[in-house]
Coordinates of C-alpha atoms and ligand atoms in Angstrom, one line a residue:
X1 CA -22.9 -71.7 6.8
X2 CA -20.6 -73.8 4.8
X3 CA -21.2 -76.4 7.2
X4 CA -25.0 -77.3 6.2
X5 CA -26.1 -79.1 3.2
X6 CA -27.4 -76.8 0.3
X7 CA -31.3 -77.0 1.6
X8 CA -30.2 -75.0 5.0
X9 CA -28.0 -72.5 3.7
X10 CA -30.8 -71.6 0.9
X11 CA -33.0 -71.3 4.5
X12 CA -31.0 -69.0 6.8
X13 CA -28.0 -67.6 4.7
X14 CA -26.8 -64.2 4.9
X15 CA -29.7 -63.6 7.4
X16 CA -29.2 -60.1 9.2
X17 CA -31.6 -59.3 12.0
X18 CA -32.4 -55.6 13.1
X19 CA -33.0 -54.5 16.3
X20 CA -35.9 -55.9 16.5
X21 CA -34.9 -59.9 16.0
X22 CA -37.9 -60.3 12.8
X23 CA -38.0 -63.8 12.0
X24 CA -38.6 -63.0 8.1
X25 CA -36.2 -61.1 6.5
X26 CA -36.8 -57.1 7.0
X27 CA -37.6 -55.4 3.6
X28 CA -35.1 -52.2 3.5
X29 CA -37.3 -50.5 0.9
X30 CA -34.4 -47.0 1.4
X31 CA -32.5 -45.8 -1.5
X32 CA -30.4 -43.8 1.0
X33 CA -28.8 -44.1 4.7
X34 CA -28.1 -41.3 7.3
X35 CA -24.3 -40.2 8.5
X36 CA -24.4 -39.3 12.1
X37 CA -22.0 -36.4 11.7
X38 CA -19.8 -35.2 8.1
X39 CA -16.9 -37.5 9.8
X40 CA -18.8 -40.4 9.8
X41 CA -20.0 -39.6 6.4
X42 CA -16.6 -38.9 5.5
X43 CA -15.3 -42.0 6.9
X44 CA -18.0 -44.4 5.4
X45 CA -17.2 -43.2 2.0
X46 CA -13.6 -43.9 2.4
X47 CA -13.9 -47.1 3.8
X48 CA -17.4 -48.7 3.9
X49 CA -17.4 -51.7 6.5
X50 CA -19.8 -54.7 5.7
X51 CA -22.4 -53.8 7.8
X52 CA -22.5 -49.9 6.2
X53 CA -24.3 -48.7 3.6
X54 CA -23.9 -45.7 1.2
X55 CA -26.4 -45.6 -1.4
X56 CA -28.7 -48.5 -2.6
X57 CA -27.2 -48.3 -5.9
X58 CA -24.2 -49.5 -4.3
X59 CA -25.8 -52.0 -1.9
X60 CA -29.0 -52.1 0.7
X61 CA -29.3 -54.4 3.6
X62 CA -31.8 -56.9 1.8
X63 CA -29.9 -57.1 -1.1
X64 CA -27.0 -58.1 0.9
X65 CA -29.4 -60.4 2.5
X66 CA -30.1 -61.8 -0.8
X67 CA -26.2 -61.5 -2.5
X68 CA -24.7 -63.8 0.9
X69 CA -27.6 -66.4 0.7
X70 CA -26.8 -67.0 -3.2
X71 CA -23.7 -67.1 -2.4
X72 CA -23.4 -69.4 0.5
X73 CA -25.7 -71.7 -1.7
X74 CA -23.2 -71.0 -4.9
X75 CA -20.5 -72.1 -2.1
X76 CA -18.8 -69.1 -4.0
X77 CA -17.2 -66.3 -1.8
X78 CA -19.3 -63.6 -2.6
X79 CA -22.0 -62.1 -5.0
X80 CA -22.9 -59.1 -6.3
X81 CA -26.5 -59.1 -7.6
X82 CA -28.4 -57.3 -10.6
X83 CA -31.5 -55.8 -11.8
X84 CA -31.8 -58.7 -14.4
X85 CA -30.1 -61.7 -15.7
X86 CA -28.6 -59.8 -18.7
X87 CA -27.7 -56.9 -16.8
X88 CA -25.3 -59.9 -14.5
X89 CA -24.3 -61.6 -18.0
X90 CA -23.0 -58.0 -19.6
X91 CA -21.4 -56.6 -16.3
X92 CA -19.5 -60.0 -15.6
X93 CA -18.0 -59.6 -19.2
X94 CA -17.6 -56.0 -20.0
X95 CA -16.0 -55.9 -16.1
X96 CA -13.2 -57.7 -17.3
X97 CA -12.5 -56.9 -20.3
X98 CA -10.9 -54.1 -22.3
X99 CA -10.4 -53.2 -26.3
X100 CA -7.8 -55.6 -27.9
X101 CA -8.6 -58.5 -25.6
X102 CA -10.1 -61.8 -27.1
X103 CA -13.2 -63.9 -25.9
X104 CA -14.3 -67.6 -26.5
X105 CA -17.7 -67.9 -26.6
X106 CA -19.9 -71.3 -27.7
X107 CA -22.7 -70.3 -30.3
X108 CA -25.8 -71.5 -28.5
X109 CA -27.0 -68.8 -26.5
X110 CA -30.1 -67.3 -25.5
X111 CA -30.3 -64.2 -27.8
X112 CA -29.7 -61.4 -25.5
X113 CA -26.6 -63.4 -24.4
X114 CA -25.4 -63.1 -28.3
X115 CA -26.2 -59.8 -28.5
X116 CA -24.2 -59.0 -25.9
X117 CA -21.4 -60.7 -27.2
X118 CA -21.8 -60.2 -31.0
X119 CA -22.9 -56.4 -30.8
X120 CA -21.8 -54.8 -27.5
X121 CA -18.5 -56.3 -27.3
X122 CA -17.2 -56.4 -30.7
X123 CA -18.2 -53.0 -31.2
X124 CA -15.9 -51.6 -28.2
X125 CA -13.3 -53.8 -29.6
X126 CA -13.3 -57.2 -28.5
X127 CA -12.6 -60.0 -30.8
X128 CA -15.3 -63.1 -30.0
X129 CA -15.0 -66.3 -31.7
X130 CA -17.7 -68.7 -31.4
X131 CA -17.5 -72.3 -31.3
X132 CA -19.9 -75.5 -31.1
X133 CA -19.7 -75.4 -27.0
X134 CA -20.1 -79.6 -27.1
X135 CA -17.0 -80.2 -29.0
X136 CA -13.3 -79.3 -27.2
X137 CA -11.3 -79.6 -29.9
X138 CA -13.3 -76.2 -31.2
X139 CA -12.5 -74.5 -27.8
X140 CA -8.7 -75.9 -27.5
X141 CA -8.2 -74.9 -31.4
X142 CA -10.3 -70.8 -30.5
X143 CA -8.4 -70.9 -27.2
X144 CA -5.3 -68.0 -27.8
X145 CA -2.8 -66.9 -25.5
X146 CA -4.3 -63.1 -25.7
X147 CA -8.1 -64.8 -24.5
X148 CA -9.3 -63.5 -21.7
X149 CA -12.3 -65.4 -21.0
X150 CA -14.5 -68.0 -21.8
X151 CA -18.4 -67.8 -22.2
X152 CA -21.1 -70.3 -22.2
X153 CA -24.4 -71.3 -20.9
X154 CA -24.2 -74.8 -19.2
X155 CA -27.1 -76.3 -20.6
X156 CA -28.4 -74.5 -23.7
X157 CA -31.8 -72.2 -24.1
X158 CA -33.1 -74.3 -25.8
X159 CA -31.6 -76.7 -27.3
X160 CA -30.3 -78.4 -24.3
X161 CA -26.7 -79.1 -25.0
X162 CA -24.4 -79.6 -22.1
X163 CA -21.1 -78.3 -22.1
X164 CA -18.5 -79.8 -19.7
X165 CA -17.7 -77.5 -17.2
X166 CA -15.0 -78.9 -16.0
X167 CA -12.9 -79.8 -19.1
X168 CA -13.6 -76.3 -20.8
X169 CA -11.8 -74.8 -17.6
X170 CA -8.9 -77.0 -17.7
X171 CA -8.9 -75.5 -21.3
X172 CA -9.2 -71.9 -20.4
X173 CA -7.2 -71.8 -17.6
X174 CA -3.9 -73.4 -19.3
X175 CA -4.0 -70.3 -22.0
X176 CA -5.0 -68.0 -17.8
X177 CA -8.8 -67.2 -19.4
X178 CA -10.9 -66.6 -16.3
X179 CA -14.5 -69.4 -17.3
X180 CA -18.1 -67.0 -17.0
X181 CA -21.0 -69.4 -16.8
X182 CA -24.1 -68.8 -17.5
X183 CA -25.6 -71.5 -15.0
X184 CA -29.3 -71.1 -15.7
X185 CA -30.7 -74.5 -17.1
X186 CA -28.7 -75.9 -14.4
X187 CA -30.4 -74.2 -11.3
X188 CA -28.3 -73.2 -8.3
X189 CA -30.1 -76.6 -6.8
X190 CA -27.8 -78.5 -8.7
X191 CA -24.9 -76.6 -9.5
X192 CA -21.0 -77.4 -8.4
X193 CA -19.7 -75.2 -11.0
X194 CA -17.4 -73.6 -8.9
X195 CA -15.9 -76.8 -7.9
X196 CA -15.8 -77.9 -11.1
X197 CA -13.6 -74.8 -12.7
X198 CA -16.0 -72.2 -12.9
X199 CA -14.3 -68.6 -12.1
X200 CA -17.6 -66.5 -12.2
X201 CA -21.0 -67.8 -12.3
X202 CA -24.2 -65.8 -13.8
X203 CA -27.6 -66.6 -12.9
X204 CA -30.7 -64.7 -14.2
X205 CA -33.0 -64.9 -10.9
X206 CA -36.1 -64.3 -12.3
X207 CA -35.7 -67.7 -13.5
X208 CA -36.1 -70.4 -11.0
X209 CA -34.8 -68.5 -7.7
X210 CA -38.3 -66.3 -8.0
X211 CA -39.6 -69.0 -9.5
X212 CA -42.8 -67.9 -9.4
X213 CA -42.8 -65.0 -12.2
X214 CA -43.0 -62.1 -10.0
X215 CA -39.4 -60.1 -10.7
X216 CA -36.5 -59.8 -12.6
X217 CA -33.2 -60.1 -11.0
X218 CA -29.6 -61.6 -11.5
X219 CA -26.3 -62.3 -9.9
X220 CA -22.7 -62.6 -10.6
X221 CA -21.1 -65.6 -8.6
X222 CA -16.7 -65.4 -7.9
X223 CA -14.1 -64.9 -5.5
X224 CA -14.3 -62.0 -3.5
X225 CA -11.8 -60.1 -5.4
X226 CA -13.3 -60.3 -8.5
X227 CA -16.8 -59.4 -7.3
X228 CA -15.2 -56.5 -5.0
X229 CA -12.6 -55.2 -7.1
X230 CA -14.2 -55.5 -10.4
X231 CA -17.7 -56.7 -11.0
X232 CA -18.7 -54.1 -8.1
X233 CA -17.5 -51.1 -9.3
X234 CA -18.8 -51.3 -12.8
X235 CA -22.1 -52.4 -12.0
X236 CA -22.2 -49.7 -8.3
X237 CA -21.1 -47.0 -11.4
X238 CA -23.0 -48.2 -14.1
X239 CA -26.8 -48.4 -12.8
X240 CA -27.9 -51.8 -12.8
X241 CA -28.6 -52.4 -9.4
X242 CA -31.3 -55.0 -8.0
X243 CA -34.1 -53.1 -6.3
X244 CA -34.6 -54.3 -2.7
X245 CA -38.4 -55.0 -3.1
X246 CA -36.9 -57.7 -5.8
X247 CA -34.3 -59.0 -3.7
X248 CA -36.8 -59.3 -0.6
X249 CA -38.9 -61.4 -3.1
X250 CA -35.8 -63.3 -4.0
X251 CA -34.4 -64.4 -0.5
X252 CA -38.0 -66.0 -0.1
X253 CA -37.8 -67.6 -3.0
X254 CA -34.3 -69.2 -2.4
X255 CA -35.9 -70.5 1.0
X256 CA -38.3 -72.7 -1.4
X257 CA -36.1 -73.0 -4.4
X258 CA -34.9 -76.3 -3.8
X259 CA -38.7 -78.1 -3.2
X260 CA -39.7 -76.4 -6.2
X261 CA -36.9 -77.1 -8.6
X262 CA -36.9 -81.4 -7.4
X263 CA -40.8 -81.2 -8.1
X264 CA -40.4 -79.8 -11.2
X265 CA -37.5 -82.0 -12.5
X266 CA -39.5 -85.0 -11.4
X267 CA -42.2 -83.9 -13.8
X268 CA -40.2 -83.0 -16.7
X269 CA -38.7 -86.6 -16.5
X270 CA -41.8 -88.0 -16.5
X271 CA -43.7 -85.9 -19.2
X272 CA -40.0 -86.6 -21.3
X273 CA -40.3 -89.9 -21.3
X274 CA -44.2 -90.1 -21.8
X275 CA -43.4 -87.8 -25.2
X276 CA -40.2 -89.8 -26.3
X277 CA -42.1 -92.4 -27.8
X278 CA -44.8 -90.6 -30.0
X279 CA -44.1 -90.8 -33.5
X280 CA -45.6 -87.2 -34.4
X281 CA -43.1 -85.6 -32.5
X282 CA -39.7 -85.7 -34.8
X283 CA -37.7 -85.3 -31.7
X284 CA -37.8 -85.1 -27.3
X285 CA -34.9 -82.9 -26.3
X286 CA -34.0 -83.8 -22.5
X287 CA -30.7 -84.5 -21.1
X288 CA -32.8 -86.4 -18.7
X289 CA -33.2 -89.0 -21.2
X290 CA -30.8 -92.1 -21.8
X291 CA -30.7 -91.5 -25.7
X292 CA -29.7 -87.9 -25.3
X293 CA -25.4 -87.3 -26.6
X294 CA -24.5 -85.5 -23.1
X295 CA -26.8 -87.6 -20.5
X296 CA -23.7 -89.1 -18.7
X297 CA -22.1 -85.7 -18.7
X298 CA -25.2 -84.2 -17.3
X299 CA -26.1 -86.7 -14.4
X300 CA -22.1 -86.1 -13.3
X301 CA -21.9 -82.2 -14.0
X302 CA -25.2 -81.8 -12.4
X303 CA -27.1 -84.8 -10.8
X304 CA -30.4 -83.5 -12.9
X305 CA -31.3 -82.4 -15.9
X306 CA -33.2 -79.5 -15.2
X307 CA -36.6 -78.6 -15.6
X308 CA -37.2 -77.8 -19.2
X309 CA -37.1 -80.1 -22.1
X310 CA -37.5 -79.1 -25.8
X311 CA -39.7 -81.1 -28.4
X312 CA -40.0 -80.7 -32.4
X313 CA -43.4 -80.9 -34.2
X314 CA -42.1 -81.0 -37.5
X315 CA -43.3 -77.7 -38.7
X316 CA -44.2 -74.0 -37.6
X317 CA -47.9 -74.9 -38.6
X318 CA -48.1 -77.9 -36.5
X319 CA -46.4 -76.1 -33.4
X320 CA -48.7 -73.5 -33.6
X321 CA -51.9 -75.7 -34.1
X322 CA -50.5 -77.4 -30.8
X323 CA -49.9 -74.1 -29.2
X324 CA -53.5 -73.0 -30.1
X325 CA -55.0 -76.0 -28.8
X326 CA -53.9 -76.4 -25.5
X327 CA -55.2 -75.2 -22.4
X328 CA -52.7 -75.4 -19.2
X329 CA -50.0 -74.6 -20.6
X330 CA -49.2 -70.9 -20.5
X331 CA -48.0 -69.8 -24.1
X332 CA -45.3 -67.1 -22.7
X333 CA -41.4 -66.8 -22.5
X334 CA -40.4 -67.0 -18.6
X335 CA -39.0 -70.6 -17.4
X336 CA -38.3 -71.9 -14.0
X337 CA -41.7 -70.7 -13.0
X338 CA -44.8 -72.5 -11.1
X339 CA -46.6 -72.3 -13.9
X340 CA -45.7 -74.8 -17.1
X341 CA -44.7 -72.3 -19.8
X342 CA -44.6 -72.8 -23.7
X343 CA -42.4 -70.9 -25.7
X344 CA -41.9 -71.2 -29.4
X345 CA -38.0 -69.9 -30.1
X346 CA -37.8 -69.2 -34.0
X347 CA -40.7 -66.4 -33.7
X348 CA -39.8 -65.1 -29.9
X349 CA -36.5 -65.5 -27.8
X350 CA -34.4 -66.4 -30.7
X351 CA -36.4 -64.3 -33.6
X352 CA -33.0 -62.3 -33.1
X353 CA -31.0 -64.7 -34.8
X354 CA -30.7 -65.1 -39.0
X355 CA -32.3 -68.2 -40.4
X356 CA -28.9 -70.0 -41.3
X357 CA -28.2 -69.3 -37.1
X358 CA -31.0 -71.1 -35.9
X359 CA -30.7 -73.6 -38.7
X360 CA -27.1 -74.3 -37.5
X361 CA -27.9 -74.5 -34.0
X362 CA -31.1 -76.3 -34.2
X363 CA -33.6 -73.7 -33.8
X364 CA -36.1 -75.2 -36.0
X365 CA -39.8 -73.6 -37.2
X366 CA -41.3 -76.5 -35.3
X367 CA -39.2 -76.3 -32.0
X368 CA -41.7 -76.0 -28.8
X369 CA -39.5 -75.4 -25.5
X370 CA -41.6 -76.8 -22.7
X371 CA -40.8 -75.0 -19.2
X372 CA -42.5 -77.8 -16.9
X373 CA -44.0 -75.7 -13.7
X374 CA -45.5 -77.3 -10.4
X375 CA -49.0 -78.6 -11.8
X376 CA -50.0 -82.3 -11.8
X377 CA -48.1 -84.4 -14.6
X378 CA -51.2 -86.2 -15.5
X379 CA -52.6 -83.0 -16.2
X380 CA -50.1 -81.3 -17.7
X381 CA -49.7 -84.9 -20.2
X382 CA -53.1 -84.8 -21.1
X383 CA -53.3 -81.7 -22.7
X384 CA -49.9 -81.4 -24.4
X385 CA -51.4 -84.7 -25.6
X386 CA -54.8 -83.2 -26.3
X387 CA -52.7 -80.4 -28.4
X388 CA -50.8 -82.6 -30.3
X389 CA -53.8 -84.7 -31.8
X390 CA -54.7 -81.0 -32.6
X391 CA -51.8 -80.4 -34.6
X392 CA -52.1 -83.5 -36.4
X393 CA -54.1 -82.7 -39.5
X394 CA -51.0 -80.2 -39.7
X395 CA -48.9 -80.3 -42.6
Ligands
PLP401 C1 -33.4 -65.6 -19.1 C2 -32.0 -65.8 -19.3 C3 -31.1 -64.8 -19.3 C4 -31.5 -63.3 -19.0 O1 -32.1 -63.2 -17.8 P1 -33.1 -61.9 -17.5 O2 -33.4 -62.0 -16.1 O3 -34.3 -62.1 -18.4 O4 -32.4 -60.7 -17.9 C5 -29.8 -65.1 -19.5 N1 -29.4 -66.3 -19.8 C6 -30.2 -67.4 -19.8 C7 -29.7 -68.7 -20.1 C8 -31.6 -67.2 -19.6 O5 -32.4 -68.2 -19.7

């Protein structure tokens, strides 16, 4: 598979055919799988070949499906995949890491992400520091001989910072951290994070590999060693298995990832730059655009900016009067999806987070994040610009 471009392997990889050659991929909707005799029971558990399965909490033929496609895409070695994105984000870390150990983490995460982080780890004993993910001399001054990994969403929920994969690796790996990204904003379409450094990467797949808003799901990107000998076991032991109905939804959804994704970054370029210009909006958040501090960094980490952009209405009053006058746009939390979602951080995802947090990373009461979907830009224009004529009378 490593042969064909990206589009192909997101196509046909990891496809497994039963006895009966089905051209879609078969739906193993088993939790369990029959021993021929107690030898070959016996043997199975002690040494379970690739094409064997034990117990769908360990693995199941369409989530195998799914785990080699990902990871043929990734161009990682293997995968091991999740019930959810978090469930991938908390295994990869708490796999790894044990009481006493230290953790680098930059501060603008999606809020389950800090929780994770701030609550879970710190309370079994791991010291986190968190630093402003844009600027290195924070990580090469946090960066300690005892750190044992590095955390950080690539592009920021939702305030769109891009961190530079590459150089934070160089970082990590001279003080031996293993580098977990959280590779979300980025979209497997246009990640080379492995190339660029990247030990482990984290996708939540109910994001833009479902891309249409049926399932939750995640994955944990690496070597095979560190997927085998450690992400597996915790997460085979722990419970959070992906359910193969989920995974049989996300191998279809890889297959028509990649049209979706370029569809939907064209559009968010083009409703960006429409937006940058209005002087009722105090700010258009898209790496897409020239004006934005990490564009360069962004068109070499990643080719594209993604398929979200953020804007700022000035106040909570006038992002809700927008919010309450449009029409097409879905007011929800999901992203990556067909439909063009509108999410309002301070009172939803990020209502987690203390005042002075959001105020230090951004997170302001008029912050819209605009998840742009498969519809018509025209439309999609007209009534964010329909809503914002709404808000005006706002104060
Ligand atoms: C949505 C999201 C997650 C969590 O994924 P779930 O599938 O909702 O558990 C983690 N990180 C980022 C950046 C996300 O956007």
């Amino acid at each position: 598979m490593t042969d064909y471009a990206k589009k192909t392997r997101a196509v046909h990889g990891g496809t497994r055919r039963s006895q009966y050659g089905e051209v879609s991929e078969a739906l193993y909707l088993t939790q369990g799988f029959v021993y021929d005799s107690p030898e070959a029971a016996e043997a199975r558990f002690d040494q379970c070949g690739p094409d064997e399965f034990i117990y769908a909490r360990y693995g199941n033929p369409t989530v195998r499906m799914f785990e080699e496609r990902i990871a043929a895409l990734e161009g990682a070695e293997d995968a091991f995949a999740t019930a959810s994105g978090m469930a991938a984000v908390n295994a990869a870390l708490t796999s790894m890491l044990r009481a006493g150990d230290h953790v680098v983490s930059s501060r603008a995460l999606f809020g389950s992400c800090l929780y994770v982080l701030e609550d879970v780890l710190m309370r079994f004993g791991v010291d986190v520091t968190f630093v402003d993910g844009t600027d290195l001399d924070q990580w090469r001054a946090a960066l300690r001989d005892d750190t044992k990994a590095v955390f950080f969403e690539s592009v920021a929920n939702p305030t769109l910072e891009v961190i530079d994969i590459a150089a934070v690796s160089e970082l990590a790996h001279a003080v031996g951290a293993k580098v977990i990204v959280d590779n979300v904003f980025a979209t497997p379409v246009f990640s080379d994070a492995i190339a660029q450094g990247a030990d482990v990467v984290v996708y939540s797949a109910t994001k833009h590999i479902d891309g249409q808003g049926r399932v939750l799901g995640g994955v944990i990107l690496g070597t095979r060693e560190f997927v085998r000998k450690t992400a597996e076991p915790y997460i085979k032991h722990t419970g959070g298995a992906l359910a193969p109905f989920n995974a049989w939804l996300l191998l279809k959804g890889l297959e028509t990832m990649d049209l979706r994704v370029r569809a939907q970054v064209a559009t968010t370029l083009e409703l960006a730059t429409a937006l940058a210009g209005r002087d009722d909006l105090e700010r258009v958040i898209y790496p897409g655009l020239p004006d934005h501090p990490q564009h360069d960094l962004v068109q070499r980490q990643n080719g594209s900016a993604g398929t979200v952009l953020s804007i700022d209405c000035g106040s909570k009053a006038r992002a809700f009067a927008m919010l309450n006058a449009i029409n097409l746009w879905t007011i929800s939390n999901n992203l990556g999806d067909a439909k063009s979602i509108v999410t309002h951080p301070a009172t939803t995802t990020h209502s987690r987070l203390s005042p002075e947090q959001r105020e230090e990373l951004g997170i302001t009461d008029g912050l819209l994040r605009l998840s742009v979907g498969l519809e018509d830009a025209a439309d999609l224009l007209a009534d964010l610009e329909a809503g914002l004529a709404a808000a005006s009378g706002q104060g």
